[in-house]
Amino acid sequence: MTDRLPAAAGHARGGGPALLEREPVVDVLLGAVATAATGHGCAAILTGEAGIGKSSVVRALRSSLDHGVRVLAGACDDLLSPRALGPLREAAAGTTGPLAAALAGSRNGESDAVPAATVAELAAWRPTVLIVEDLHWADDATLDVLGHVGRRLADLPALLVLTYRDDEVPPAHPVRRVLGALTATTVHRLALPPLSPAAVAGLAVGSGRDSAALHALTGGNPFYVTETLAAPGVTVPATVADAVLARVGRLDPACRDAVEQLSVVPTAVELGLAHRLLGSRFDALAPAEEQGVLQVRDDGLAFRHELARRAVEQSLTALRRRTLHRRVIAALAEAEPRDLPRLVHHAVRADDVEAILAYAPTAGREAAAAGSHRQALAHLEAALRHAERLPGHDRARLHDDHAWELHNAHRHEEAVAESERAVALFTAIAEPLALGSALVRLSRHRYLTGDTDGAETAAADALRTVTTLPGSSEAGEPGGSAVAAAAVNRGTLLALGGHPGAGAALREAHVLADRAGRLDLVALCQNYEGLAEPDIDIDHRIGLLRASIELAARNGADEAVARGYTNLSEMLYRYLRLAELDEVLGDGLAFTDEHGFPSHAYNLNVHRCLLALRRGDWATAESGLEALVDQDDDPGMLAGHSRPPYGRLLARRGVAGSGQLLALAWERALGQRSLLCLAYAGTALVEHAWLADHLERAATVLAGWARHAARPSGEPVHAEILRYAARAGLPAAPFDGCPEPWAAGLRGDWRAAAAGWARVGDPYEQALELAASGEPAPTLEALRTLEDLGAHAAVRHVRRRLRELGITRVPRRPTADTRAHPAGLTRRQADVLALVADGLTNAEIAAELVLSVRTVDTHVGAILDRLGVRSRREAAAVARTLDLTDGSR
């Protein structure tokens, strides 16, 4: 909804007593609007419990704005599954700008334009205030759009106002993604406190109520206070619900009946819907408005607060609620277009199975198309509870769609099971086209759990199934497109699994995709040909990958573009083309953010951390990898991208337990056969074997890698594994085509190797080659570099080498990230120690710092080692002695 409101004389306009002690907050918001008017966008986050006055502050802000300020305002729904982009649709209602146009297209599944259109809308009028209330109920698509806006807000003439209940947004809540996107702009964080005893006393004047008792009972919650004061009698109601029901109880029976009907609708009830729902009873609502139970707003009829609506609804018997929900279903079904999320909500509440099956599957698919995947999952699962009542095709499709949304939720094992059910159902009803598509999806689900063999089997079955379709060899026919898609899927899996026939399979798939006119599939073929073709040089490989991105972008194949960026990043990192990698990561992360590809963004973020690690910025690498490893979602096989580099960095730091993490990653990589996972786990584990003087483990890695050593584009991996195996004491020599600088190190030419790593910009590898010189001066230089990096494990090796060279007294230097800390701890370790000193358990520390318990266990062990103590109690004592209990030193 948009409006241009006249200036008001004071903040309390339209707000009433609820604005008591809120004027300073409104002043901050008005100052933020003035800042936005200069072209410097900012955000304001209003938080607090239900009833604390967030909406009242928003109303006061809007009534205080000058007529030149444009306001776009919407609120999120407390539905079973919120409407995709619901608050943005409400905000854009009645406008004709780019946002309204993009939202109209999103109803047809074209939601990609909404993020950019929202930015364009905010840039079109100076200043614009975009308000989204009750963000704790937001759908995924809305959160994605707000995150996109947040990253660009600093350059927009706009203020973004977000409200949410902080007690309903735990650390892992999706809202945190939006808050994290606001780091590049000014953010006003406005936590609304309860009213003071003096304020409550002022409100209670003349009521006959004991203000101290009133404050003690209500906790100073403004809504509870005002409802209590409005309740009849002098006894203070024990709860908000009691206060609301006392007020409703004064209404006449006809009005109360109509209010109860509206209470089962979580959103504002549009006037048209209210007329259809109440009929001749509509006029009976007048006393409810007069008594302040209901409000007439621009968007319809609404209770004064959601707490009031819930109080009325929950006072009804279960049978009456079901009856009222069924009436809402009938009224909503008369409107076009049908509001499917609301229909599903009321169908579930009414236990109306016929309505659930009529509306939920379509609602789920529409939500998925808009990018609201959590909401899609909720709709589909509502239908699945009654799936046995569906015809065979509809039931199979429901399971297939559910499997895809489980995949989007990173519930990969469950996705495999659901996908297998869909395949079995499509097989039973003999629908080869649908079966082929389901098998392609099953192959992907299996691959993401690490079951490469099962994935290849499903991919082969898919190709065999669709090849028998009529028109499978003809351009423009569904069969031809299905065959091309199945062939490309099989070719990519063979490439990822290192199958020797992958190149030929991809060339054949390329021909089929060309014939079918599927340029998106042609782009994917080019992409994986860059990985799988034997006997081509690195420039040719990178050229194929770049060409695939360009072709996919020209034809709107967004997923193929995102996949192209990930594969290109892997290749550039592997061949040490770090300047190009830096540029590609910037472009790729911007693209995946814009178009919503979290799995590809995960891969790109891993490579951003790897780039930081190569360049010696270990603090950035460590914090980034730690965040990826500790995220709540199960990344499936993508864990094989992040955990080995993280374990490798921990091994370099000398952290105990890293070897076990890396050994497990290596076993999984061997089973999956992904070159990327093998590369990261194998190089990490063989380095750990050297650092830990574990010759046998290094030999195990070398033996396991041997069958993969000749894979296309695997030469740098082979060279790095050999170099660390040589450091561990195993015989190793450069092979034909061995890339530099590894080859120089394997030849024993430490000067050339060190110079090569200096050109690459990797101080750690350069130091290791200097340490291999056998000369005091280069070895001492290596020691200084490694100490600065915090490479404690390698430092021990170099000090041992110096002793062998006759240098026995070498002063120790603190590392860059511990130099400022009196106990020599990293910043994260200092945070953990402060909480240990406060008496928190590891689980409580994990919740406080948003880490996994496993990571906290590792930090506590490292702290005990660093402080030279044996227990948490001793560590806490040291912290208090050094005044480290605030974690800030």
PDB file of C-alpha atoms in Angstrom, residues 33 38 41 117 124 200 226 251 313 344 349 367 380 412 512 621 641 647 679 719 723 726 782 789 791 833-834 889:
ATOM      1  CA  VAL A  33      14.084   9.530   6.688  1.00  0.00           C
ATOM      2  CA  THR A  38      20.038  12.896   0.838  1.00  0.00           C
ATOM      3  CA  GLY A  41      19.858   4.764   2.403  1.00  0.00           C
ATOM      4  CA  ALA A 117      12.335  -4.257  -9.497  1.00  0.00           C
ATOM      5  CA  ALA A 124      12.401   6.101  -8.265  1.00  0.00           C
ATOM      6  CA  VAL A 200       1.522   2.929  33.678  1.00  0.00           C
ATOM      7  CA  THR A 226      -4.697  -0.650  27.716  1.00  0.00           C
ATOM      8  CA  LEU A 251     -20.931  -6.715  22.872  1.00  0.00           C
ATOM      9  CA  GLU A 313     -10.318 -17.429  18.390  1.00  0.00           C
ATOM     10  CA  VAL A 344      -5.036 -23.941   2.452  1.00  0.00           C
ATOM     11  CA  ARG A 349      -7.821 -25.649  10.286  1.00  0.00           C
ATOM     12  CA  ALA A 367       5.191 -20.906  -3.735  1.00  0.00           C
ATOM     13  CA  LEU A 380       2.867 -30.011  -0.048  1.00  0.00           C
ATOM     14  CA  HIS A 412      18.844 -34.807   1.233  1.00  0.00           C
ATOM     15  CA  LEU A 512      21.061 -34.092 -28.807  1.00  0.00           C
ATOM     16  CA  ALA A 621      39.448 -17.800   5.714  1.00  0.00           C
ATOM     17  CA  HIS A 641      33.883 -28.686  -0.206  1.00  0.00           C
ATOM     18  CA  GLY A 647      40.185 -29.052   8.847  1.00  0.00           C
ATOM     19  CA  ALA A 679      41.262 -32.696  -4.178  1.00  0.00           C
ATOM     20  CA  ALA A 719      51.294 -32.345  -7.985  1.00  0.00           C
ATOM     21  CA  ARG A 723      54.748 -32.400  -2.872  1.00  0.00           C
ATOM     22  CA  ALA A 726      57.641 -35.827  -0.333  1.00  0.00           C
ATOM     23  CA  ALA A 782      60.363 -19.052   6.667  1.00  0.00           C
ATOM     24  CA  LEU A 789      50.500 -16.618   9.935  1.00  0.00           C
ATOM     25  CA  ALA A 791      51.007 -21.833  11.378  1.00  0.00           C
ATOM     26  CA  LEU A 833      37.025 -18.019  27.273  1.00  0.00           C
ATOM     27  CA  ALA A 834      34.891 -15.127  28.532  1.00  0.00           C
ATOM     28  CA  ARG A 889      41.075  -7.898  24.949  1.00  0.00           C
TER      29      ARG A 889
END
